[in-house]
Amino acid sequence: RRRTARAPPMAAKGAASAAAGLVANGDFYLDTFALRQWDDPSYHGSRITHGKADFVARVAEAHASGAAPLVDGYAPFCKHVFVPNFVGARVGSMAITEANRTKVRSGYEARTEYELAVLCRWFAEADVTVPEAKYLDVILYSREQIVLENKARDESFDDSALPEVPWGIISVKAQDEPFETPMEPITMMRNALGREEGGSGVKLDREKYRESVDYWRERAPIKR
């Protein structure tokens, strides 16, 4: 997942408090934006029940051993670490087929209370059979970027609340591919809107956007 006083399910990347209990190990810490995958019962992406401290420790261990190197993301401040799915998480999206097309739902949703709601579509988990994923795509933002995004929305943001490590885990995607899959088109749009609107401030790349549309045209996230 945005102010420091917000509870984790509604928090921004980096919004922190003593109650948030940010867990760090090695080069990584578990950012509050990712905590919604553990703590928010209404979160509709990949839910994780594995212990937070052990999760970060195992990701840090895989990286330190060389088994899970940093992989470049969509911007210099974004990296990925790919590890086998050791938490039993189920895939976060599925292909739309003739057999399940009628089960696709839609509605307006926002990821956090300060973001504007946008039109989304999804499968309800109860309507489809969701397999266990093969891999976890652990998405990282640099500590510097997390601070910039928070200060863009709240000038009083205190970055001393963040662990002094280079990378914050901001999301975990359960998927079958050991590589980055295209982010949803609306996420690219939101990023281009700027930090004040919940994005990263990265300018829209039209070619990458077309690739995203091609990928998501026949896919939908799974809502728990």
PDB file of C-alpha atoms in Angstrom, residues 52-195:
ATOM      1  CA  LYS A  52       6.381 -11.760   8.281  1.00  0.00           C
ATOM      2  CA  ALA A  53       9.790 -12.024   9.923  1.00  0.00           C
ATOM      3  CA  ASP A  54      10.483 -15.448   8.415  1.00  0.00           C
ATOM      4  CA  PHE A  55       9.236 -14.272   5.016  1.00  0.00           C
ATOM      5  CA  VAL A  56      11.720 -11.375   4.915  1.00  0.00           C
ATOM      6  CA  ALA A  57      14.476 -13.605   6.299  1.00  0.00           C
ATOM      7  CA  ARG A  58      13.983 -16.226   3.596  1.00  0.00           C
ATOM      8  CA  VAL A  59      13.911 -13.651   0.811  1.00  0.00           C
ATOM      9  CA  ALA A  60      17.063 -12.032   2.222  1.00  0.00           C
ATOM     10  CA  GLU A  61      18.744 -15.443   2.490  1.00  0.00           C
ATOM     11  CA  ALA A  62      17.860 -16.354  -1.106  1.00  0.00           C
ATOM     12  CA  HIS A  63      19.267 -13.052  -2.309  1.00  0.00           C
ATOM     13  CA  ALA A  64      22.445 -13.265  -0.228  1.00  0.00           C
ATOM     14  CA  SER A  65      23.124 -16.800  -1.493  1.00  0.00           C
ATOM     15  CA  GLY A  66      22.949 -15.648  -5.110  1.00  0.00           C
ATOM     16  CA  ALA A  67      19.871 -17.758  -5.866  1.00  0.00           C
ATOM     17  CA  ALA A  68      17.645 -14.679  -6.145  1.00  0.00           C
ATOM     18  CA  PRO A  69      19.548 -11.719  -7.612  1.00  0.00           C
ATOM     19  CA  LEU A  70      18.030  -8.272  -8.035  1.00  0.00           C
ATOM     20  CA  VAL A  71      16.282  -7.979 -11.407  1.00  0.00           C
ATOM     21  CA  ASP A  72      15.654  -4.561 -12.970  1.00  0.00           C
ATOM     22  CA  GLY A  73      12.064  -3.312 -12.890  1.00  0.00           C
ATOM     23  CA  TYR A  74      10.185  -0.629 -14.789  1.00  0.00           C
ATOM     24  CA  ALA A  75      12.316   2.194 -13.332  1.00  0.00           C
ATOM     25  CA  PRO A  76      15.762   2.454 -11.692  1.00  0.00           C
ATOM     26  CA  PHE A  77      14.189   2.560  -8.216  1.00  0.00           C
ATOM     27  CA  CYS A  78      12.231  -0.670  -8.803  1.00  0.00           C
ATOM     28  CA  LYS A  79      13.734  -4.151  -8.575  1.00  0.00           C
ATOM     29  CA  HIS A  80      12.397  -7.701  -8.383  1.00  0.00           C
ATOM     30  CA  VAL A  81      13.489 -10.823  -6.565  1.00  0.00           C
ATOM     31  CA  PHE A  82      12.005 -14.113  -7.767  1.00  0.00           C
ATOM     32  CA  VAL A  83      11.817 -17.030  -5.358  1.00  0.00           C
ATOM     33  CA  PRO A  84       9.939 -20.342  -5.346  1.00  0.00           C
ATOM     34  CA  ASN A  85       6.523 -20.061  -3.739  1.00  0.00           C
ATOM     35  CA  PHE A  86       7.346 -21.209  -0.205  1.00  0.00           C
ATOM     36  CA  VAL A  87       4.173 -19.686   1.321  1.00  0.00           C
ATOM     37  CA  GLY A  88       1.517 -21.673  -0.554  1.00  0.00           C
ATOM     38  CA  ALA A  89       0.054 -18.544  -2.173  1.00  0.00           C
ATOM     39  CA  ARG A  90      -2.343 -18.977  -5.070  1.00  0.00           C
ATOM     40  CA  VAL A  91      -1.938 -17.168  -8.378  1.00  0.00           C
ATOM     41  CA  GLY A  92      -3.109 -13.568  -8.431  1.00  0.00           C
ATOM     42  CA  SER A  93      -4.633 -13.568 -11.906  1.00  0.00           C
ATOM     43  CA  MET A  94      -6.038 -15.982 -14.478  1.00  0.00           C
ATOM     44  CA  ALA A  95      -6.639 -16.092 -18.207  1.00  0.00           C
ATOM     45  CA  ILE A  96     -10.148 -15.267 -19.393  1.00  0.00           C
ATOM     46  CA  THR A  97     -11.525 -18.171 -21.407  1.00  0.00           C
ATOM     47  CA  GLU A  98     -14.851 -18.997 -23.016  1.00  0.00           C
ATOM     48  CA  ALA A  99     -15.558 -21.237 -20.042  1.00  0.00           C
ATOM     49  CA  ASN A 100     -15.124 -18.526 -17.402  1.00  0.00           C
ATOM     50  CA  ARG A 101     -15.807 -15.290 -19.302  1.00  0.00           C
ATOM     51  CA  THR A 102     -19.285 -14.941 -17.797  1.00  0.00           C
ATOM     52  CA  LYS A 103     -17.758 -14.987 -14.302  1.00  0.00           C
ATOM     53  CA  VAL A 104     -15.759 -11.792 -14.785  1.00  0.00           C
ATOM     54  CA  ARG A 105     -17.047  -9.026 -12.508  1.00  0.00           C
ATOM     55  CA  SER A 106     -16.443  -5.278 -12.599  1.00  0.00           C
ATOM     56  CA  GLY A 107     -16.759  -2.221 -10.396  1.00  0.00           C
ATOM     57  CA  TYR A 108     -15.050   0.946  -9.212  1.00  0.00           C
ATOM     58  CA  GLU A 109     -12.279   0.446  -6.659  1.00  0.00           C
ATOM     59  CA  ALA A 110      -9.357   2.292  -5.064  1.00  0.00           C
ATOM     60  CA  ARG A 111      -6.307   0.663  -3.489  1.00  0.00           C
ATOM     61  CA  THR A 112      -6.181   3.167  -0.624  1.00  0.00           C
ATOM     62  CA  GLU A 113      -8.494   5.790   0.832  1.00  0.00           C
ATOM     63  CA  TYR A 114      -6.675   8.740  -0.762  1.00  0.00           C
ATOM     64  CA  GLU A 115      -6.569   7.318  -4.316  1.00  0.00           C
ATOM     65  CA  LEU A 116      -9.380   7.927  -6.767  1.00  0.00           C
ATOM     66  CA  ALA A 117     -11.477   4.866  -7.602  1.00  0.00           C
ATOM     67  CA  VAL A 118     -11.098   3.453 -11.103  1.00  0.00           C
ATOM     68  CA  LEU A 119     -13.051   0.869 -13.087  1.00  0.00           C
ATOM     69  CA  CYS A 120     -11.661  -2.617 -12.468  1.00  0.00           C
ATOM     70  CA  ARG A 121     -12.555  -6.171 -13.429  1.00  0.00           C
ATOM     71  CA  TRP A 122     -11.804  -9.399 -11.613  1.00  0.00           C
ATOM     72  CA  PHE A 123     -12.697 -12.991 -10.873  1.00  0.00           C
ATOM     73  CA  ALA A 124     -14.176 -13.693  -7.457  1.00  0.00           C
ATOM     74  CA  GLU A 125     -12.168 -16.506  -5.901  1.00  0.00           C
ATOM     75  CA  ALA A 126     -15.385 -18.343  -5.076  1.00  0.00           C
ATOM     76  CA  ASP A 127     -16.294 -18.505  -8.775  1.00  0.00           C
ATOM     77  CA  VAL A 128     -13.127 -20.124 -10.142  1.00  0.00           C
ATOM     78  CA  THR A 129     -10.596 -22.800  -9.251  1.00  0.00           C
ATOM     79  CA  VAL A 130      -7.383 -21.001  -8.321  1.00  0.00           C
ATOM     80  CA  PRO A 131      -4.145 -23.033  -8.502  1.00  0.00           C
ATOM     81  CA  GLU A 132      -1.130 -22.590  -6.263  1.00  0.00           C
ATOM     82  CA  ALA A 133       1.541 -20.411  -7.861  1.00  0.00           C
ATOM     83  CA  LYS A 134       5.014 -21.670  -8.717  1.00  0.00           C
ATOM     84  CA  TYR A 135       6.876 -18.449  -7.893  1.00  0.00           C
ATOM     85  CA  LEU A 136       6.726 -15.268  -5.865  1.00  0.00           C
ATOM     86  CA  ASP A 137       7.649 -11.999  -7.547  1.00  0.00           C
ATOM     87  CA  VAL A 138       8.879  -9.892  -4.620  1.00  0.00           C
ATOM     88  CA  ILE A 139       8.649  -6.289  -5.808  1.00  0.00           C
ATOM     89  CA  LEU A 140      11.064  -3.780  -4.300  1.00  0.00           C
ATOM     90  CA  TYR A 141      11.245   0.004  -4.222  1.00  0.00           C
ATOM     91  CA  SER A 142      14.344   1.830  -3.082  1.00  0.00           C
ATOM     92  CA  ARG A 143      14.119   3.474   0.313  1.00  0.00           C
ATOM     93  CA  GLU A 144      14.760   6.828  -1.389  1.00  0.00           C
ATOM     94  CA  GLN A 145      11.761   6.399  -3.719  1.00  0.00           C
ATOM     95  CA  ILE A 146       9.484   5.395  -0.851  1.00  0.00           C
ATOM     96  CA  VAL A 147      10.494   8.538   1.024  1.00  0.00           C
ATOM     97  CA  LEU A 148       9.929  10.733  -2.065  1.00  0.00           C
ATOM     98  CA  GLU A 149       6.431   9.342  -2.652  1.00  0.00           C
ATOM     99  CA  ASN A 150       5.402   9.859   0.950  1.00  0.00           C
ATOM    100  CA  LYS A 151       6.775  13.390   1.175  1.00  0.00           C
ATOM    101  CA  ALA A 152       4.979  14.302  -2.050  1.00  0.00           C
ATOM    102  CA  ARG A 153       1.680  13.585  -0.252  1.00  0.00           C
ATOM    103  CA  ASP A 154       2.632  14.590   3.276  1.00  0.00           C
ATOM    104  CA  GLU A 155       5.458  17.058   3.870  1.00  0.00           C
ATOM    105  CA  SER A 156       5.589  16.048   7.532  1.00  0.00           C
ATOM    106  CA  PHE A 157       6.459  12.429   6.703  1.00  0.00           C
ATOM    107  CA  ASP A 158       9.283  11.282   8.986  1.00  0.00           C
ATOM    108  CA  ASP A 159      11.626   8.935   7.149  1.00  0.00           C
ATOM    109  CA  SER A 160      13.436   8.055  10.386  1.00  0.00           C
ATOM    110  CA  ALA A 161      10.597   5.572  10.965  1.00  0.00           C
ATOM    111  CA  LEU A 162      11.873   3.460   8.059  1.00  0.00           C
ATOM    112  CA  PRO A 163      14.575   0.833   8.566  1.00  0.00           C
ATOM    113  CA  GLU A 164      17.993   1.900   7.286  1.00  0.00           C
ATOM    114  CA  VAL A 165      18.160  -0.705   4.513  1.00  0.00           C
ATOM    115  CA  PRO A 166      18.220  -0.046   0.754  1.00  0.00           C
ATOM    116  CA  TRP A 167      15.080  -1.862  -0.397  1.00  0.00           C
ATOM    117  CA  GLY A 168      11.474  -1.976   0.771  1.00  0.00           C
ATOM    118  CA  ILE A 169       9.232  -4.905  -0.200  1.00  0.00           C
ATOM    119  CA  ILE A 170       6.127  -3.127  -1.492  1.00  0.00           C
ATOM    120  CA  SER A 171       4.249  -6.042  -3.063  1.00  0.00           C
ATOM    121  CA  VAL A 172       4.374  -9.807  -3.509  1.00  0.00           C
ATOM    122  CA  LYS A 173       2.859 -11.334  -6.639  1.00  0.00           C
ATOM    123  CA  ALA A 174       2.112 -15.048  -6.742  1.00  0.00           C
ATOM    124  CA  GLN A 175       2.543 -16.263 -10.321  1.00  0.00           C
ATOM    125  CA  ASP A 176       3.771 -19.116 -12.491  1.00  0.00           C
ATOM    126  CA  GLU A 177       6.495 -17.130 -14.285  1.00  0.00           C
ATOM    127  CA  PRO A 178      10.021 -16.560 -12.878  1.00  0.00           C
ATOM    128  CA  PHE A 179      10.115 -13.126 -14.530  1.00  0.00           C
ATOM    129  CA  GLU A 180       8.245  -9.835 -14.423  1.00  0.00           C
ATOM    130  CA  THR A 181       4.827  -9.826 -16.073  1.00  0.00           C
ATOM    131  CA  PRO A 182       3.280  -6.545 -17.321  1.00  0.00           C
ATOM    132  CA  MET A 183       1.688  -4.379 -14.686  1.00  0.00           C
ATOM    133  CA  GLU A 184      -1.958  -3.528 -15.240  1.00  0.00           C
ATOM    134  CA  PRO A 185      -2.625  -0.580 -17.592  1.00  0.00           C
ATOM    135  CA  ILE A 186      -4.342   1.420 -14.845  1.00  0.00           C
ATOM    136  CA  THR A 187      -1.235   1.090 -12.654  1.00  0.00           C
ATOM    137  CA  MET A 188       0.866   2.561 -15.452  1.00  0.00           C
ATOM    138  CA  MET A 189      -1.657   5.379 -15.805  1.00  0.00           C
ATOM    139  CA  ARG A 190      -1.621   6.042 -12.068  1.00  0.00           C
ATOM    140  CA  ASN A 191       2.172   6.119 -12.018  1.00  0.00           C
ATOM    141  CA  ALA A 192       2.123   8.721 -14.790  1.00  0.00           C
ATOM    142  CA  LEU A 193      -0.314  10.895 -12.803  1.00  0.00           C
ATOM    143  CA  GLY A 194       2.409  11.470 -10.217  1.00  0.00           C
ATOM    144  CA  ARG A 195       3.233  10.839  -6.600  1.00  0.00           C
TER     145      ARG A 195
END
